[in-house]
Tab-separated table of C-alpha atoms and ligand atoms in Angstrom:
chain	number	residue	atom	x	y	z
P	1	MET	CA	12.675	16.077	-3.678
P	2	THR	CA	11.349	13.842	-2.346
P	3	PHE	CA	7.918	12.009	-3.949
P	4	LEU	CA	5.732	11.656	-1.279
P	5	SER	CA	7.165	12.052	2.453
P	6	GLY	CA	4.926	11.746	5.323
P	7	ARG	CA	6.205	13.354	9.147
P	8	ASN	CA	4.531	11.941	12.368
P	9	LEU	CA	1.421	10.567	10.957
P	10	GLY	CA	-0.835	9.958	13.202
P	11	LYS	CA	-4.649	9.140	12.657
P	12	SER	CA	-7.015	7.662	14.813
P	13	TYR	CA	-10.782	6.956	15.333
P	14	PHE	CA	-12.861	7.603	17.847
P	15	THR	CA	-16.266	5.172	18.674
P	16	SER	CA	-18.644	5.974	21.508
P	17	LYS	CA	-18.254	3.516	24.508
P	18	GLY	CA	-21.867	4.293	26.775
P	19	LEU	CA	-23.120	7.714	26.745
P	20	TRP	CA	-20.006	10.413	28.010
P	21	HIS	CA	-16.773	7.846	26.880
P	22	LYS	CA	-15.493	8.598	23.666
P	23	GLU	CA	-12.613	5.288	22.951
P	24	GLU	CA	-9.355	6.546	20.712
P	25	ILE	CA	-8.210	4.234	18.238
P	26	ARG	CA	-4.989	5.000	17.128
P	27	ALA	CA	-4.521	2.969	14.207
P	28	VAL	CA	-1.200	5.251	12.590
P	29	TYR	CA	0.671	5.692	15.021
P	30	ASP	CA	3.439	8.700	14.664
P	31	VAL	CA	4.994	7.309	10.829
P	32	SER	CA	7.260	9.100	9.139
P	33	LEU	CA	8.521	7.648	5.811
P	34	ASP	CA	9.367	8.835	2.391
P	35	LEU	CA	8.794	7.354	-0.824
P	36	ASP	CA	12.237	8.803	-2.969
P	37	LEU	CA	10.134	7.885	-6.865
P	38	GLU	CA	13.030	9.956	-8.595
P	39	ASN	CA	16.345	8.421	-7.503
P	40	ALA	CA	15.521	4.679	-7.911
P	41	ARG	CA	15.270	5.871	-11.878
P	42	GLY	CA	17.041	3.635	-14.150
P	43	ALA	CA	18.117	1.634	-11.452
P	44	GLY	CA	16.243	-1.928	-12.053
P	45	SER	CA	12.550	-2.942	-12.449
P	46	ARG	CA	12.152	-3.008	-8.884
P	47	SER	CA	14.428	-0.701	-7.365
P	48	GLY	CA	11.556	2.187	-6.213
P	49	ASN	CA	9.074	-0.497	-5.201
P	50	THR	CA	8.415	-0.813	-1.841
P	51	GLY	CA	6.433	-3.481	0.384
P	52	LEU	CA	4.719	-2.590	3.817
P	53	VAL	CA	4.238	-5.838	5.688
P	54	GLY	CA	2.571	-6.548	8.842
P	55	GLU	CA	-0.465	-8.716	10.611
P	56	SER	CA	-3.759	-7.892	10.238
P	57	GLY	CA	-4.802	-5.121	12.438
P	58	SER	CA	-1.345	-3.419	12.162
P	59	GLY	CA	-2.785	-0.030	10.170
P	60	LYS	CA	-1.497	-1.183	6.943
P	61	SER	CA	-4.491	-0.178	4.988
P	62	THR	CA	-5.125	3.830	7.285
P	63	LEU	CA	-1.463	4.015	6.446
P	64	ALA	CA	-2.116	3.136	2.782
P	65	ARG	CA	-5.165	5.422	2.960
P	66	LEU	CA	-3.752	8.333	4.573
P	67	ILE	CA	-1.007	8.374	1.622
P	68	SER	CA	-3.038	8.349	-0.992
P	69	ARG	CA	-5.090	11.308	0.708
P	70	LEU	CA	-8.253	8.777	0.649
P	71	GLU	CA	-8.319	9.833	4.784
P	72	LYS	CA	-6.886	12.542	6.364
P	73	PRO	CA	-4.615	12.478	9.025
P	74	THR	CA	-5.437	13.455	12.152
P	75	THR	CA	-1.313	14.559	12.932
P	76	GLY	CA	1.536	14.659	11.170
P	77	SER	CA	2.422	15.992	7.432
P	78	LEU	CA	2.189	14.850	4.199
P	79	ARG	CA	4.018	16.297	1.480
P	80	PHE	CA	4.143	15.360	-2.469
P	81	LYS	CA	6.830	17.349	-4.320
P	82	ASP	CA	7.386	19.464	-2.019
P	83	GLU	CA	3.299	20.549	-1.370
P	84	ALA	CA	1.662	20.248	1.936
P	85	ILE	CA	-1.145	17.547	1.178
P	86	GLY	CA	-2.630	16.948	4.243
P	87	ASP	CA	-5.299	19.246	4.710
P	88	LEU	CA	-6.211	20.067	0.633
P	89	PRO	CA	-9.645	19.647	0.176
P	90	GLU	CA	-10.365	17.606	-3.072
P	91	LYS	CA	-10.516	19.921	-5.695
P	92	MET	CA	-6.727	20.801	-4.790
P	93	LEU	CA	-5.839	17.135	-5.272
P	94	LEU	CA	-6.117	16.384	-8.900
P	95	PRO	CA	-2.537	16.537	-9.555
P	96	PHE	CA	-1.779	14.510	-6.639
P	97	ARG	CA	-3.919	11.998	-7.891
P	98	ARG	CA	-2.819	11.875	-11.938
P	99	GLN	CA	0.177	10.330	-9.924
P	100	VAL	CA	-0.804	8.430	-7.444
P	101	GLN	CA	-3.391	5.872	-7.491
P	102	VAL	CA	-4.699	3.487	-5.477
P	103	ILE	CA	-6.533	-0.067	-6.081
P	104	PHE	CA	-8.117	-1.860	-2.854
P	105	GLN	CA	-8.078	-5.627	-2.691
P	106	ASP	CA	-11.971	-5.433	-3.680
P	107	ALA	CA	-11.268	-2.988	-6.847
P	108	ALA	CA	-12.702	-5.525	-8.187
P	109	ALA	CA	-16.449	-5.058	-6.537
P	110	SER	CA	-15.338	-1.351	-7.340
P	111	LEU	CA	-15.603	-1.315	-11.313
P	112	ASN	CA	-19.830	-0.177	-11.886
P	113	PRO	CA	-21.825	-3.492	-13.122
P	114	ARG	CA	-24.061	-0.979	-14.965
P	115	HIS	CA	-20.797	0.238	-17.077
P	116	THR	CA	-19.180	-1.265	-20.104
P	117	VAL	CA	-15.481	-1.309	-19.527
P	118	GLU	CA	-15.393	1.295	-22.169
P	119	LYS	CA	-17.259	3.575	-20.184
P	120	ILE	CA	-15.219	2.001	-17.441
P	121	LEU	CA	-11.580	3.668	-18.786
P	122	SER	CA	-12.876	6.523	-20.203
P	123	GLU	CA	-13.418	7.993	-16.911
P	124	PRO	CA	-10.550	8.403	-15.698
P	125	LEU	CA	-9.267	9.082	-19.012
P	126	ARG	CA	-11.741	12.063	-18.778
P	127	ASN	CA	-10.799	13.310	-14.990
P	128	PHE	CA	-7.242	13.753	-16.074
P	129	PHE	CA	-7.399	14.455	-19.530
P	130	PRO	CA	-10.644	16.417	-20.432
P	131	GLY	CA	-9.467	17.232	-23.888
P	132	MET	CA	-8.602	14.486	-24.339
P	133	LYS	CA	-10.767	13.233	-27.713
P	134	ARG	CA	-13.229	10.079	-27.445
P	135	LYS	CA	-10.592	8.638	-31.138
P	136	GLU	CA	-7.542	9.460	-28.543
P	137	ARG	CA	-8.942	8.012	-25.512
P	138	LEU	CA	-10.449	4.153	-26.891
P	139	GLU	CA	-6.530	4.294	-28.772
P	140	ARG	CA	-5.630	4.360	-25.453
P	141	ILE	CA	-8.333	2.300	-23.762
P	142	THR	CA	-7.094	-0.780	-26.378
P	143	GLU	CA	-3.375	0.094	-26.012
P	144	ILE	CA	-3.710	-0.597	-22.336
P	145	MET	CA	-6.315	-3.781	-22.395
P	146	GLY	CA	-3.478	-5.051	-24.436
P	147	GLN	CA	-0.752	-4.310	-22.148
P	148	VAL	CA	-2.547	-5.782	-18.741
P	149	GLY	CA	-3.373	-8.604	-21.033
P	150	LEU	CA	-7.593	-8.853	-21.581
P	151	SER	CA	-8.533	-8.926	-25.272
P	152	PRO	CA	-9.613	-5.283	-26.644
P	153	ASP	CA	-12.592	-6.546	-27.963
P	154	HIS	CA	-13.692	-6.272	-24.628
P	155	PHE	CA	-14.511	-3.043	-24.532
P	156	GLU	CA	-18.250	-3.606	-24.876
P	157	ARG	CA	-18.426	-5.918	-21.394
P	158	PHE	CA	-19.676	-5.539	-18.495
P	159	PRO	CA	-17.159	-6.496	-15.408
P	160	HIS	CA	-19.785	-9.525	-14.784
P	161	GLU	CA	-18.921	-10.789	-18.128
P	162	PHE	CA	-14.651	-11.447	-16.103
P	163	SER	CA	-13.158	-13.707	-14.194
P	164	GLY	CA	-11.923	-12.990	-11.239
P	165	GLY	CA	-8.998	-12.437	-12.066
P	166	GLN	CA	-10.066	-10.507	-15.574
P	167	LYS	CA	-11.412	-7.918	-12.741
P	168	ARG	CA	-8.913	-6.829	-10.793
P	169	ARG	CA	-6.858	-6.757	-14.490
P	170	LEU	CA	-9.341	-4.273	-14.932
P	171	ALA	CA	-8.997	-2.528	-11.801
P	172	ILE	CA	-5.966	-2.645	-12.741
P	173	ALA	CA	-6.104	-0.838	-16.467
P	174	ARG	CA	-8.511	1.677	-14.802
P	175	ALA	CA	-5.440	2.948	-11.805
P	176	VAL	CA	-3.082	2.853	-14.528
P	177	ILE	CA	-4.276	5.002	-17.628
P	178	ILE	CA	-3.414	7.974	-16.864
P	179	ASN	CA	0.253	6.570	-16.186
P	180	PRO	CA	1.044	7.194	-12.445
P	181	ASP	CA	3.668	7.565	-11.438
P	182	LEU	CA	2.826	5.623	-8.365
P	183	LEU	CA	-0.004	3.325	-7.199
P	184	ILE	CA	-0.559	2.102	-3.443
P	185	CYS	CA	-1.782	-1.826	-3.931
P	186	ASP	CA	-3.570	-2.890	-0.429
P	187	GLU	CA	-3.758	-6.569	-0.756
P	188	VAL	CA	-4.749	-6.975	-4.448
P	189	THR	CA	-3.258	-10.010	-5.200
P	190	SER	CA	-4.879	-11.605	-1.127
P	191	GLY	CA	-7.781	-14.329	-1.699
P	192	LEU	CA	-6.597	-15.238	-5.941
P	193	ASP	CA	-4.902	-18.748	-6.300
P	194	VAL	CA	-1.127	-18.634	-6.621
P	195	SER	CA	-0.500	-18.982	-10.258
P	196	LEU	CA	-2.825	-16.055	-10.804
P	197	GLN	CA	-1.151	-14.077	-7.841
P	198	GLY	CA	2.103	-15.077	-9.587
P	199	GLN	CA	0.799	-13.222	-12.478
P	200	LEU	CA	-0.676	-9.982	-10.594
P	201	LEU	CA	2.840	-9.725	-9.719
P	202	ASN	CA	4.686	-10.027	-13.132
P	203	LEU	CA	1.782	-7.944	-14.569
P	204	PHE	CA	2.978	-5.195	-12.200
P	205	LEU	CA	6.943	-5.594	-12.998
P	206	GLU	CA	5.626	-5.167	-16.736
P	207	LEU	CA	4.398	-2.315	-16.323
P	208	GLY	CA	6.392	-0.787	-14.105
P	209	ASP	CA	9.333	-1.526	-16.818
P	210	ARG	CA	7.274	-0.400	-19.997
P	211	PHE	CA	5.499	3.030	-17.865
P	212	GLY	CA	7.760	3.657	-14.912
P	213	VAL	CA	4.644	2.743	-12.273
P	214	HIS	CA	6.352	2.527	-9.027
P	215	TYR	CA	4.716	0.204	-5.900
P	216	LEU	CA	3.343	0.398	-2.288
P	217	LEU	CA	2.839	-2.884	-1.395
P	218	VAL	CA	0.535	-3.388	0.590
P	219	SER	CA	0.758	-7.086	1.755
P	220	HIS	CA	0.772	-10.635	4.445
P	221	ASP	CA	2.366	-12.347	1.566
P	222	LEU	CA	6.293	-11.528	2.126
P	223	PRO	CA	7.034	-13.994	-0.704
P	224	ALA	CA	4.842	-11.505	-2.700
P	225	VAL	CA	7.274	-8.639	-1.077
P	226	ARG	CA	10.216	-9.600	-1.742
P	227	TYR	CA	9.443	-10.402	-5.533
P	228	LEU	CA	8.432	-7.350	-6.265
P	229	CYS	CA	9.953	-4.230	-3.857
P	230	ARG	CA	13.455	-3.775	-2.329
P	231	ARG	CA	12.583	-2.380	0.519
P	232	VAL	CA	10.228	-3.071	3.285
P	233	LEU	CA	9.028	-1.807	5.897
P	234	VAL	CA	7.373	-3.658	8.768
P	235	MET	CA	4.137	-1.848	10.402
P	236	TYR	CA	3.705	-3.297	14.201
P	237	ALA	CA	0.909	-1.952	16.543
P	238	GLY	CA	0.268	1.331	13.960
P	239	ARG	CA	3.946	2.332	14.270
P	240	ILE	CA	6.930	1.237	11.002
P	241	VAL	CA	9.111	-0.887	12.898
P	242	GLU	CA	11.938	-1.927	10.741
P	243	ASP	CA	12.547	-0.199	7.406
P	244	PHE	CA	15.161	-3.200	5.179
P	245	PRO	CA	15.917	-3.945	1.716
P	246	ALA	CA	14.108	-6.610	1.068
P	247	ALA	CA	17.068	-8.743	-0.451
P	248	GLU	CA	18.254	-9.041	3.004
P	249	MET	CA	15.666	-10.267	4.731
P	250	ALA	CA	17.976	-11.442	7.443
P	251	ALA	CA	19.605	-8.367	8.342
P	252	SER	CA	16.522	-8.013	9.949
P	253	ILE	CA	17.291	-6.647	13.014
P	254	HIS	CA	13.784	-6.012	15.233
P	255	PRO	CA	12.305	-8.957	16.990
P	256	TYR	CA	9.044	-8.900	15.226
P	257	THR	CA	10.400	-8.822	11.651
P	258	ARG	CA	12.490	-11.531	12.827
P	259	ALA	CA	9.780	-14.271	14.232
P	260	LEU	CA	7.628	-12.483	11.038
P	261	LEU	CA	10.107	-14.121	8.441
P	262	GLU	CA	9.952	-17.185	10.772
P	263	SER	CA	6.206	-17.597	10.687
P	264	GLU	CA	6.162	-17.005	7.028
P	265	PRO	CA	5.273	-20.127	5.118
P	266	SER	CA	6.984	-21.599	3.371
P	267	LEU	CA	6.380	-22.180	-0.518
P	268	ASP	CA	4.951	-25.832	-0.380
P	269	GLY	CA	2.285	-24.422	1.671
P	270	SER	CA	3.387	-25.719	5.975
P	271	PHE	CA	4.315	-23.618	8.182
P	272	SER	CA	8.169	-23.527	9.785
P	273	PRO	CA	7.727	-24.209	13.678
P	274	ARG	CA	8.237	-20.858	14.920
P	275	PHE	CA	4.927	-18.979	15.698
P	276	LEU	CA	4.979	-15.555	16.956
P	277	PRO	CA	3.342	-16.185	20.640
P	278	GLY	CA	0.080	-13.618	21.564
P	279	GLU	CA	-1.595	-11.052	20.110
P	280	PRO	CA	-1.607	-7.593	18.490
P	281	PRO	CA	-1.569	-5.073	21.661
P	282	ASP	CA	-5.322	-3.155	21.107
P	283	PRO	CA	-5.215	0.204	18.675
P	284	SER	CA	-7.253	1.529	21.508
P	285	ALA	CA	-4.974	1.031	24.864
P	286	TYR	CA	-0.799	0.143	23.845
P	287	PRO	CA	1.282	-1.536	25.862
P	288	THR	CA	3.297	1.443	27.872
P	289	GLY	CA	7.526	1.051	26.138
P	290	CYS	CA	8.087	-1.013	23.129
P	291	PRO	CA	4.310	-2.365	21.565
P	292	PHE	CA	5.763	-5.008	21.221
P	293	HIS	CA	7.757	-6.002	24.719
P	294	PRO	CA	5.009	-8.156	25.844
P	295	ARG	CA	5.210	-10.832	23.310
P	296	CYS	CA	9.488	-10.076	22.754
P	297	SER	CA	11.891	-13.060	23.532
P	298	GLU	CA	14.499	-10.936	23.960
P	299	LYS	CA	12.675	-7.903	25.942
P	300	LYS	CA	14.865	-6.154	29.236
P	301	ALA	CA	13.572	-3.824	31.619
P	302	VAL	CA	13.926	-0.518	29.548
P	303	CYS	CA	11.587	-1.921	26.892
P	304	SER	CA	8.722	-1.708	29.102
P	305	GLU	CA	9.695	1.560	30.282
P	306	GLN	CA	10.148	3.932	27.207
P	307	ALA	CA	9.070	3.480	23.757
P	308	PRO	CA	11.863	2.893	21.316
P	309	ILE	CA	13.081	5.710	18.588
P	310	PHE	CA	13.823	4.405	15.026
P	311	LYS	CA	17.752	4.837	14.248
P	312	LYS	CA	19.327	4.307	11.262
P	313	VAL	CA	21.809	1.282	11.422
P	314	ALA	CA	22.831	1.703	7.469
P	315	ASP	CA	21.984	3.873	5.308
P	316	ASN	CA	19.272	1.843	3.528
P	317	HIS	CA	18.521	-0.044	7.561
P	318	GLY	CA	16.540	1.853	10.412
P	319	THR	CA	14.979	0.050	12.901
P	320	ALA	CA	13.140	1.797	16.624
P	321	CYS	CA	13.814	-1.051	18.587
P	322	HIS	CA	16.191	-0.830	22.165
P	323	LEU	CA	17.952	-4.113	21.902
P	324	THR	CA	20.561	-2.197	18.196
K	1	ADP	N1	-13.057	3.419	10.338
K	1	ADP	C1	-11.388	2.622	11.285
K	1	ADP	N2	-12.680	3.033	12.056
K	1	ADP	C2	-12.610	2.934	13.769
K	1	ADP	N3	-11.877	1.911	13.630
K	1	ADP	C3	-11.040	1.371	12.592
K	1	ADP	C4	-11.215	2.150	11.498
K	1	ADP	N4	-9.983	1.968	10.564
K	1	ADP	C5	-9.148	1.117	10.796
K	1	ADP	N5	-9.557	0.617	12.387
K	1	ADP	C6	-8.778	0.025	12.991
K	1	ADP	O1	-7.896	0.698	13.169
K	1	ADP	C7	-6.539	-0.525	13.152
K	1	ADP	C8	-5.689	-0.604	11.998
K	1	ADP	O2	-6.692	-1.186	10.957
K	1	ADP	P1	-5.700	-1.379	9.603
K	1	ADP	O3	-5.313	-0.664	9.063
K	1	ADP	O4	-6.443	-1.642	8.933
K	1	ADP	O5	-4.802	-3.217	9.984
K	1	ADP	P2	-4.309	-3.971	9.091
K	1	ADP	O6	-4.655	-2.941	6.852
K	1	ADP	O7	-2.805	-3.971	8.769
K	1	ADP	O8	-4.710	-5.120	9.342
K	1	ADP	C9	-7.447	-2.121	12.576
K	1	ADP	O9	-7.489	-2.156	15.016
K	1	ADP	C10	-8.912	-1.528	12.996
K	1	ADP	O10	-9.576	-2.090	13.283
K	2	MG	MG1	-5.338	-4.297	5.399
């Protein structure tokens, strides 16, 4: 049974353009994916972790909001352990929310400034384990604070008394305190200095080992994805264009993936010489055929005429490109 699976997911936003005309922004377009956690269990701490990468505007956050059911898909279906959840009302989503948690880059800003740490960390326990006694809650709070590297003595403090890195740890604690199976992290290490980023990634690995939390790491930071994840999904123009093992970055096929890898900043902060020319397409006017063809140095005639179909090239590798 697949933990979480999407079929032909699409999300459009409509913006009004003039009085009569509405423009359709196709932020996510025909995405199918399976996140299989069961098969990954016991196979090493990174095994169930997936990275979702792509340039800004490629639809990563929208896809993250769809599969965490913060938004409903416009088209397609979403299944959680074989139950269709794409259209379920919020009150029916409790079992799903217990197992799938999300944190965003601005997670720190979502901490209520008037609530103490105890109150912030009690809330998910009250929601998901209403029968839990206060003593038990305090024990769990103390435990999780220690595990994310916050002093358990600080549970009377308010968020503003913590540094930026500590606030992110607090947001992580709030998400993992109910012991979810999947934590969707949207750019949570962005905007932090390199050493704090490294600390958070190591914290993720530790929590993964200890509690069996798996991650969907949404990031434009390829080294972070390579560090934490076994599998990489590459998004372009609202679609998944490649799905491949993180350990085999060099085996990637799609010209977009390869361009992304080549324009990745190296560890010393400098850029490798090859940049990707041009801009990602406007999601209200995708090019015909393959959406990447205007920027692709290897395009053929068919690329501007027909959209490529996603094909498997190996058990753990697939891509949507006419050149394969
Ligand atoms: N609520 C919204 N209303 C209108 N357009 C949106 C909305 N959310 C996202 N978009 C558009 O959808 C596209 C994909 O955005 P997003 O999912 O945030 O990409 P990413 O996370 O990869 O940067 C962008 O063009 C963005 O402007
Ligand atoms: Mg985003």
